[in-house]
Amino acid sequence: MNNPSYRGRFAPSPTGPLHFGSLVTALASYLEARRHGGQWFIRIEDLDPLREPPEATGQILANLDAHGLFPDEPVRFQSRRHDAYQHAIDKLLENGNAYRCQCSRKELQANGGRHPNHCRSRKSIDSDRPYAIRFALEDEDCHWQDLLLGPQHQNVKAEIDDPVILRKEGFYAYQLAVVVDDIDQGITDVVRGSDLLDMTAQQQQIYRALGARPPKWLHIPVILNEQGQKLSKQTHAPALDDEEPVDNLYRALVALGQNPPADLATGSLDSLLEWGRENWQRGAIHLTSR
């Protein structure tokens, strides 16, 4: 089944090499796209150089290559997209969908999330103080359908929940960049970890403010370690062993509830991925993962 209208992506932040949890997400997004005859892309979300070791991007791309996960277009790097993010911010500011904020985190916490400097309604700011730019959310009782989790509901509070889209240090924020690039790349379906579920309602408002329709969402359970923590660099998740791609992918299929035949564990990388493409069932994903 060829469906060029389906466009998916895997978008890691280069804070270190891929670990097993990120491989599970990459594989799920890849197989969902391939099962629908669609296109699949890789985007490196390198927006925060203070948290990104210089070797991490190369490690991630080598990890994906070693596991046979190749994109349909050249890899996109967000660090090369600053002009597009600034253009979006200018548009949001002009339309009243964003504002400059000089409040500190401590000030916001002390005021229950409200802005003591009345940032949303101020016409000017103090020129000697740094500022962030925030997206101006609307109060919303948001409902949508997740392709795995089913009906979802989030209550969005204007001002209290307003996300930063440009940090005081001058770095463009994830909440803005991910939407701008998804729009620009025509992403129709987003497969990502359920740790990002809580951001969905906010991001849908940003899509609409930029004149775009939000994609379909599929949030998969995050992989946990033996202590019940999400696998991540912070929890010392080990890097993938690129010498064992078949074993890694086989375990990833098991973690995704796909029940691959045992003989695939000792077969070739191509045969394992071919089986995955032909037999992928998103409904088989367990709603909790270890």
mmCIF file of C-alpha atoms in Angstrom:
data_model
loop_
_atom_site.group_PDB
_atom_site.id
_atom_site.type_symbol
_atom_site.label_atom_id
_atom_site.label_comp_id
_atom_site.label_asym_id
_atom_site.label_seq_id
_atom_site.Cartn_x
_atom_site.Cartn_y
_atom_site.Cartn_z
ATOM 1 C CA MET A 1 0.000 0.000 0.000
ATOM 2 C CA ASN A 2 1.560 3.267 -1.131
ATOM 3 C CA ASN A 3 0.319 6.327 0.676
ATOM 4 C CA PRO A 4 2.574 9.318 -0.027
ATOM 5 C CA SER A 5 0.194 11.526 1.939
ATOM 6 C CA TYR A 6 1.419 9.855 5.170
ATOM 7 C CA ARG A 7 4.504 11.653 6.470
ATOM 8 C CA GLY A 8 6.093 10.694 9.775
ATOM 9 C CA ARG A 9 9.358 11.472 11.548
ATOM 10 C CA PHE A 10 11.764 10.615 14.346
ATOM 11 C CA ALA A 11 13.202 13.702 16.025
ATOM 12 C CA PRO A 12 15.808 13.046 18.736
ATOM 13 C CA SER A 13 17.656 15.681 20.740
ATOM 14 C CA PRO A 14 21.434 15.094 20.495
ATOM 15 C CA THR A 15 22.229 14.946 24.194
ATOM 16 C CA GLY A 16 24.031 11.619 23.730
ATOM 17 C CA PRO A 17 23.924 8.412 21.677
ATOM 18 C CA LEU A 18 20.659 6.552 21.298
ATOM 19 C CA HIS A 19 19.632 4.137 24.039
ATOM 20 C CA PHE A 20 17.114 1.307 23.877
ATOM 21 C CA GLY A 21 14.134 3.527 24.742
ATOM 22 C CA SER A 22 14.879 5.917 21.895
ATOM 23 C CA LEU A 23 15.354 2.983 19.508
ATOM 24 C CA VAL A 24 11.879 1.728 20.428
ATOM 25 C CA THR A 25 10.405 5.131 19.536
ATOM 26 C CA ALA A 26 12.409 5.343 16.306
ATOM 27 C CA LEU A 27 11.317 1.850 15.264
ATOM 28 C CA ALA A 28 7.656 2.499 16.080
ATOM 29 C CA SER A 29 7.604 5.709 14.034
ATOM 30 C CA TYR A 30 9.454 4.009 11.152
ATOM 31 C CA LEU A 31 7.185 0.941 11.043
ATOM 32 C CA GLU A 32 4.000 2.985 11.378
ATOM 33 C CA ALA A 33 5.066 5.035 8.352
ATOM 34 C CA ARG A 34 6.140 2.020 6.324
ATOM 35 C CA ARG A 35 3.004 0.028 7.194
ATOM 36 C CA HIS A 36 0.946 2.905 5.789
ATOM 37 C CA GLY A 37 3.101 3.164 2.659
ATOM 38 C CA GLY A 38 4.209 6.584 3.767
ATOM 39 C CA GLN A 39 7.402 8.585 4.063
ATOM 40 C CA TRP A 40 9.648 8.754 7.132
ATOM 41 C CA PHE A 41 12.131 11.458 8.073
ATOM 42 C CA ILE A 42 14.837 12.098 10.644
ATOM 43 C CA ARG A 43 15.130 15.487 12.304
ATOM 44 C CA ILE A 44 17.901 16.373 14.750
ATOM 45 C CA GLU A 45 16.514 18.764 17.366
ATOM 46 C CA ASP A 46 19.825 20.469 18.143
ATOM 47 C CA LEU A 47 18.484 23.656 19.711
ATOM 48 C CA ASP A 48 20.442 23.750 22.973
ATOM 49 C CA PRO A 49 24.225 23.680 22.440
ATOM 50 C CA LEU A 50 24.797 23.839 26.205
ATOM 51 C CA ARG A 51 23.345 20.306 26.570
ATOM 52 C CA GLU A 52 24.649 18.777 23.344
ATOM 53 C CA PRO A 53 28.047 17.043 23.229
ATOM 54 C CA PRO A 54 29.615 17.747 19.830
ATOM 55 C CA GLU A 55 29.859 14.050 19.002
ATOM 56 C CA ALA A 56 26.225 13.206 19.848
ATOM 57 C CA THR A 57 24.649 13.957 16.469
ATOM 58 C CA GLY A 58 27.130 11.735 14.645
ATOM 59 C CA GLN A 59 26.549 8.976 17.189
ATOM 60 C CA ILE A 60 22.772 9.116 16.731
ATOM 61 C CA LEU A 61 22.957 9.003 12.945
ATOM 62 C CA ALA A 62 25.443 6.118 13.124
ATOM 63 C CA ASN A 63 23.074 4.282 15.509
ATOM 64 C CA LEU A 64 20.181 4.649 13.077
ATOM 65 C CA ASP A 65 22.275 3.615 10.079
ATOM 66 C CA ALA A 66 23.545 0.519 11.914
ATOM 67 C CA HIS A 67 19.928 -0.502 12.598
ATOM 68 C CA GLY A 68 18.784 -0.038 8.999
ATOM 69 C CA LEU A 69 16.558 2.953 9.729
ATOM 70 C CA PHE A 70 17.122 5.258 6.767
ATOM 71 C CA PRO A 71 15.011 8.376 6.029
ATOM 72 C CA ASP A 72 13.372 9.249 2.727
ATOM 73 C CA GLU A 73 14.917 12.724 2.628
ATOM 74 C CA PRO A 74 18.189 14.203 3.901
ATOM 75 C CA VAL A 75 18.368 14.615 7.668
ATOM 76 C CA ARG A 76 17.083 17.970 8.903
ATOM 77 C CA PHE A 77 18.980 19.927 11.570
ATOM 78 C CA GLN A 78 17.083 22.476 13.637
ATOM 79 C CA SER A 79 20.284 24.421 14.279
ATOM 80 C CA ARG A 80 20.081 25.479 10.612
ATOM 81 C CA ARG A 81 16.490 26.655 10.866
ATOM 82 C CA HIS A 82 16.755 29.749 13.080
ATOM 83 C CA ASP A 83 15.416 32.098 10.397
ATOM 84 C CA ALA A 84 12.239 30.024 10.097
ATOM 85 C CA TYR A 85 11.683 30.042 13.870
ATOM 86 C CA GLN A 86 12.248 33.778 14.088
ATOM 87 C CA HIS A 87 9.808 34.352 11.236
ATOM 88 C CA ALA A 88 7.187 32.325 13.112
ATOM 89 C CA ILE A 89 7.803 34.291 16.310
ATOM 90 C CA ASP A 90 7.478 37.588 14.456
ATOM 91 C CA LYS A 91 4.158 36.398 13.030
ATOM 92 C CA LEU A 92 2.885 35.289 16.449
ATOM 93 C CA LEU A 93 3.904 38.592 18.052
ATOM 94 C CA GLU A 94 2.270 40.583 15.266
ATOM 95 C CA ASN A 95 -0.981 38.652 15.601
ATOM 96 C CA GLY A 96 -1.079 38.901 19.393
ATOM 97 C CA ASN A 97 -0.400 35.193 19.896
ATOM 98 C CA ALA A 98 2.894 35.751 21.719
ATOM 99 C CA TYR A 99 4.400 38.245 24.139
ATOM 100 C CA ARG A 100 7.673 39.260 25.762
ATOM 101 C CA CYS A 101 8.089 38.118 29.362
ATOM 102 C CA GLN A 102 10.650 39.418 31.865
ATOM 103 C CA CYS A 103 9.314 37.501 34.862
ATOM 104 C CA SER A 104 11.714 35.140 36.583
ATOM 105 C CA ARG A 105 10.754 31.566 37.362
ATOM 106 C CA LYS A 106 10.759 32.452 41.056
ATOM 107 C CA GLU A 107 8.375 35.368 40.474
ATOM 108 C CA LEU A 108 5.971 33.163 38.545
ATOM 109 C CA GLN A 109 6.051 30.454 41.211
ATOM 110 C CA ALA A 110 5.361 33.027 43.911
ATOM 111 C CA ASN A 111 2.287 34.220 41.987
ATOM 112 C CA GLY A 112 0.738 30.863 41.148
ATOM 113 C CA GLY A 113 1.898 31.077 37.550
ATOM 114 C CA ARG A 114 0.440 34.532 36.996
ATOM 115 C CA HIS A 115 2.727 37.270 35.672
ATOM 116 C CA PRO A 116 3.374 39.941 38.320
ATOM 117 C CA ASN A 117 4.705 42.191 35.553
ATOM 118 C CA HIS A 118 1.454 41.777 33.555
ATOM 119 C CA CYS A 119 3.532 40.656 30.570
ATOM 120 C CA ARG A 120 0.622 39.536 28.402
ATOM 121 C CA SER A 121 -0.909 43.020 28.321
ATOM 122 C CA ARG A 122 2.189 45.224 28.491
ATOM 123 C CA LYS A 123 2.978 47.322 25.437
ATOM 124 C CA SER A 124 6.664 47.820 26.302
ATOM 125 C CA ILE A 125 9.375 46.145 28.378
ATOM 126 C CA ASP A 126 12.352 47.298 30.430
ATOM 127 C CA SER A 127 15.234 47.545 28.007
ATOM 128 C CA ASP A 128 17.841 46.622 30.618
ATOM 129 C CA ARG A 129 16.312 43.252 31.551
ATOM 130 C CA PRO A 130 16.492 40.080 29.463
ATOM 131 C CA TYR A 131 13.211 38.604 28.325
ATOM 132 C CA ALA A 132 11.760 35.397 27.009
ATOM 133 C CA ILE A 133 8.969 35.161 24.475
ATOM 134 C CA ARG A 134 5.950 33.086 25.431
ATOM 135 C CA PHE A 135 3.051 31.796 23.404
ATOM 136 C CA ALA A 136 -0.266 33.257 24.578
ATOM 137 C CA LEU A 137 -2.537 30.288 25.146
ATOM 138 C CA GLU A 138 -6.307 30.540 25.211
ATOM 139 C CA ASP A 139 -8.360 28.871 27.917
ATOM 140 C CA GLU A 140 -9.424 25.588 26.376
ATOM 141 C CA ASP A 141 -11.052 22.325 27.322
ATOM 142 C CA CYS A 142 -9.164 20.316 24.714
ATOM 143 C CA HIS A 143 -10.275 16.906 23.415
ATOM 144 C CA TRP A 144 -8.572 14.789 20.773
ATOM 145 C CA GLN A 145 -8.196 11.162 19.740
ATOM 146 C CA ASP A 146 -4.848 9.462 20.249
ATOM 147 C CA LEU A 147 -4.309 6.602 17.787
ATOM 148 C CA LEU A 148 -3.193 4.283 20.587
ATOM 149 C CA LEU A 149 -4.469 5.742 23.846
ATOM 150 C CA GLY A 150 -7.919 6.696 22.583
ATOM 151 C CA PRO A 151 -9.880 9.799 23.671
ATOM 152 C CA GLN A 152 -7.730 12.405 25.421
ATOM 153 C CA HIS A 153 -8.671 15.448 27.431
ATOM 154 C CA GLN A 154 -6.519 18.320 28.678
ATOM 155 C CA ASN A 155 -7.497 21.585 30.288
ATOM 156 C CA VAL A 156 -5.310 24.484 29.134
ATOM 157 C CA LYS A 157 -5.116 27.619 31.252
ATOM 158 C CA ALA A 158 -4.202 30.893 29.592
ATOM 159 C CA GLU A 159 -1.218 32.688 31.172
ATOM 160 C CA ILE A 160 -0.508 29.946 33.742
ATOM 161 C CA ASP A 161 0.394 27.357 31.071
ATOM 162 C CA ASP A 162 1.893 29.742 28.484
ATOM 163 C CA PRO A 163 4.997 27.977 27.106
ATOM 164 C CA VAL A 164 8.300 29.686 26.378
ATOM 165 C CA ILE A 165 9.040 29.729 22.644
ATOM 166 C CA LEU A 166 12.254 31.801 22.810
ATOM 167 C CA ARG A 167 14.385 31.503 25.926
ATOM 168 C CA LYS A 168 16.072 34.453 27.623
ATOM 169 C CA GLU A 169 19.434 33.036 26.538
ATOM 170 C CA GLY A 170 18.359 33.425 22.919
ATOM 171 C CA PHE A 171 17.682 29.727 22.214
ATOM 172 C CA TYR A 172 14.533 28.742 20.340
ATOM 173 C CA ALA A 173 12.378 26.401 22.412
ATOM 174 C CA TYR A 174 11.177 22.917 21.559
ATOM 175 C CA GLN A 175 7.487 23.880 21.729
ATOM 176 C CA LEU A 176 7.909 26.319 18.848
ATOM 177 C CA ALA A 177 10.512 24.572 16.706
ATOM 178 C CA VAL A 178 8.780 21.192 16.656
ATOM 179 C CA VAL A 179 5.575 22.771 15.353
ATOM 180 C CA VAL A 180 7.303 24.978 12.770
ATOM 181 C CA ASP A 181 9.228 22.019 11.354
ATOM 182 C CA ASP A 182 6.280 19.644 11.407
ATOM 183 C CA ILE A 183 4.321 22.207 9.401
ATOM 184 C CA ASP A 184 7.175 22.853 6.978
ATOM 185 C CA GLN A 185 7.802 19.128 6.401
ATOM 186 C CA GLY A 186 4.098 18.385 6.021
ATOM 187 C CA ILE A 187 4.116 15.890 8.888
ATOM 188 C CA THR A 188 0.716 14.202 9.057
ATOM 189 C CA ASP A 189 1.321 11.701 11.878
ATOM 190 C CA VAL A 190 3.489 11.994 14.987
ATOM 191 C CA VAL A 191 4.618 8.870 16.839
ATOM 192 C CA ARG A 192 6.402 9.764 20.081
ATOM 193 C CA GLY A 193 6.770 8.800 23.723
ATOM 194 C CA SER A 194 3.919 9.290 26.164
ATOM 195 C CA ASP A 195 6.207 11.541 28.245
ATOM 196 C CA LEU A 196 5.343 14.248 25.681
ATOM 197 C CA LEU A 197 1.585 13.682 25.913
ATOM 198 C CA ASP A 198 1.008 16.627 28.268
ATOM 199 C CA MET A 199 2.375 19.068 25.670
ATOM 200 C CA THR A 200 -0.116 18.104 22.992
ATOM 201 C CA ALA A 201 -2.942 20.533 23.721
ATOM 202 C CA GLN A 202 -0.517 23.466 23.890
ATOM 203 C CA GLN A 203 1.119 22.452 20.626
ATOM 204 C CA GLN A 204 -2.243 22.157 18.894
ATOM 205 C CA GLN A 205 -2.919 25.812 19.710
ATOM 206 C CA ILE A 206 0.452 26.787 18.206
ATOM 207 C CA TYR A 207 -0.385 24.866 15.024
ATOM 208 C CA ARG A 208 -3.663 26.712 14.716
ATOM 209 C CA ALA A 209 -2.063 30.102 15.440
ATOM 210 C CA LEU A 210 0.358 29.440 12.565
ATOM 211 C CA GLY A 211 -2.526 28.592 10.262
ATOM 212 C CA ALA A 212 -1.966 24.837 10.168
ATOM 213 C CA ARG A 213 -3.905 21.721 11.046
ATOM 214 C CA PRO A 214 -2.373 19.591 13.825
ATOM 215 C CA PRO A 215 -1.170 16.105 12.893
ATOM 216 C CA LYS A 216 -2.570 12.843 14.169
ATOM 217 C CA TRP A 217 -0.952 11.711 17.413
ATOM 218 C CA LEU A 218 0.235 8.291 18.548
ATOM 219 C CA HIS A 219 1.886 8.267 21.976
ATOM 220 C CA ILE A 220 3.671 5.049 22.885
ATOM 221 C CA PRO A 221 4.614 4.045 26.457
ATOM 222 C CA VAL A 222 8.132 4.986 27.489
ATOM 223 C CA ILE A 223 10.572 2.198 28.311
ATOM 224 C CA LEU A 224 11.422 1.961 32.007
ATOM 225 C CA ASN A 225 14.483 0.641 33.802
ATOM 226 C CA GLU A 226 14.408 -1.793 36.720
ATOM 227 C CA GLN A 227 13.785 1.100 39.113
ATOM 228 C CA GLY A 228 10.692 2.154 37.189
ATOM 229 C CA GLN A 229 12.419 5.240 35.732
ATOM 230 C CA LYS A 230 12.245 6.308 32.101
ATOM 231 C CA LEU A 231 15.331 5.230 30.180
ATOM 232 C CA SER A 232 17.329 8.388 29.530
ATOM 233 C CA LYS A 233 20.758 9.898 29.809
ATOM 234 C CA GLN A 234 19.749 11.218 33.249
ATOM 235 C CA THR A 235 18.983 7.682 34.468
ATOM 236 C CA HIS A 236 22.255 6.373 32.962
ATOM 237 C CA ALA A 237 20.659 4.347 30.178
ATOM 238 C CA PRO A 238 23.443 2.519 28.318
ATOM 239 C CA ALA A 239 24.165 3.467 24.724
ATOM 240 C CA LEU A 240 23.034 1.111 21.972
ATOM 241 C CA ASP A 241 25.570 -1.468 20.850
ATOM 242 C CA ASP A 242 25.726 -0.997 17.086
ATOM 243 C CA GLU A 243 27.368 -4.403 16.774
ATOM 244 C CA GLU A 244 24.090 -6.044 17.829
ATOM 245 C CA PRO A 245 21.400 -4.418 15.649
ATOM 246 C CA VAL A 246 19.328 -7.580 15.159
ATOM 247 C CA ASP A 247 19.182 -8.296 18.887
ATOM 248 C CA ASN A 248 18.360 -4.646 19.644
ATOM 249 C CA LEU A 249 15.567 -4.493 17.068
ATOM 250 C CA TYR A 250 14.161 -7.864 18.062
ATOM 251 C CA ARG A 251 13.913 -6.716 21.683
ATOM 252 C CA ALA A 252 12.367 -3.454 20.506
ATOM 253 C CA LEU A 253 9.677 -5.364 18.602
ATOM 254 C CA VAL A 254 8.979 -7.408 21.720
ATOM 255 C CA ALA A 255 8.757 -4.231 23.812
ATOM 256 C CA LEU A 256 6.237 -2.907 21.274
ATOM 257 C CA GLY A 257 4.062 -6.018 21.685
ATOM 258 C CA GLN A 258 4.642 -7.233 18.119
ATOM 259 C CA ASN A 259 5.416 -10.883 19.011
ATOM 260 C CA PRO A 260 8.110 -11.506 16.368
ATOM 261 C CA PRO A 261 8.960 -15.146 15.527
ATOM 262 C CA ALA A 262 11.887 -16.465 17.558
ATOM 263 C CA ASP A 263 13.967 -17.342 14.496
ATOM 264 C CA LEU A 264 14.194 -13.648 13.563
ATOM 265 C CA ALA A 265 16.405 -13.097 16.609
ATOM 266 C CA THR A 266 19.218 -14.976 14.866
ATOM 267 C CA GLY A 267 18.435 -13.926 11.290
ATOM 268 C CA SER A 268 19.465 -10.959 9.186
ATOM 269 C CA LEU A 269 18.731 -7.294 9.769
ATOM 270 C CA ASP A 270 16.890 -7.062 6.447
ATOM 271 C CA SER A 271 14.601 -9.999 7.217
ATOM 272 C CA LEU A 272 13.779 -8.608 10.655
ATOM 273 C CA LEU A 273 12.847 -5.192 9.282
ATOM 274 C CA GLU A 274 10.901 -6.760 6.426
ATOM 275 C CA TRP A 275 8.858 -8.785 8.911
ATOM 276 C CA GLY A 276 8.269 -5.640 10.948
ATOM 277 C CA ARG A 277 7.069 -3.665 7.931
ATOM 278 C CA GLU A 278 4.671 -6.408 6.868
ATOM 279 C CA ASN A 279 3.303 -7.311 10.298
ATOM 280 C CA TRP A 280 3.294 -4.049 12.249
ATOM 281 C CA GLN A 281 0.158 -3.599 14.355
ATOM 282 C CA ARG A 282 0.033 -0.465 16.452
ATOM 283 C CA GLY A 283 -2.920 -1.886 18.393
ATOM 284 C CA ALA A 284 -0.634 -4.602 19.783
ATOM 285 C CA ILE A 285 1.475 -2.068 21.696
ATOM 286 C CA HIS A 286 1.183 -2.625 25.436
ATOM 287 C CA LEU A 287 -0.053 0.464 27.266
ATOM 288 C CA THR A 288 2.669 -0.005 29.899
ATOM 289 C CA SER A 289 6.286 -0.929 29.193
ATOM 290 C CA ARG A 290 9.311 -2.140 31.109
#
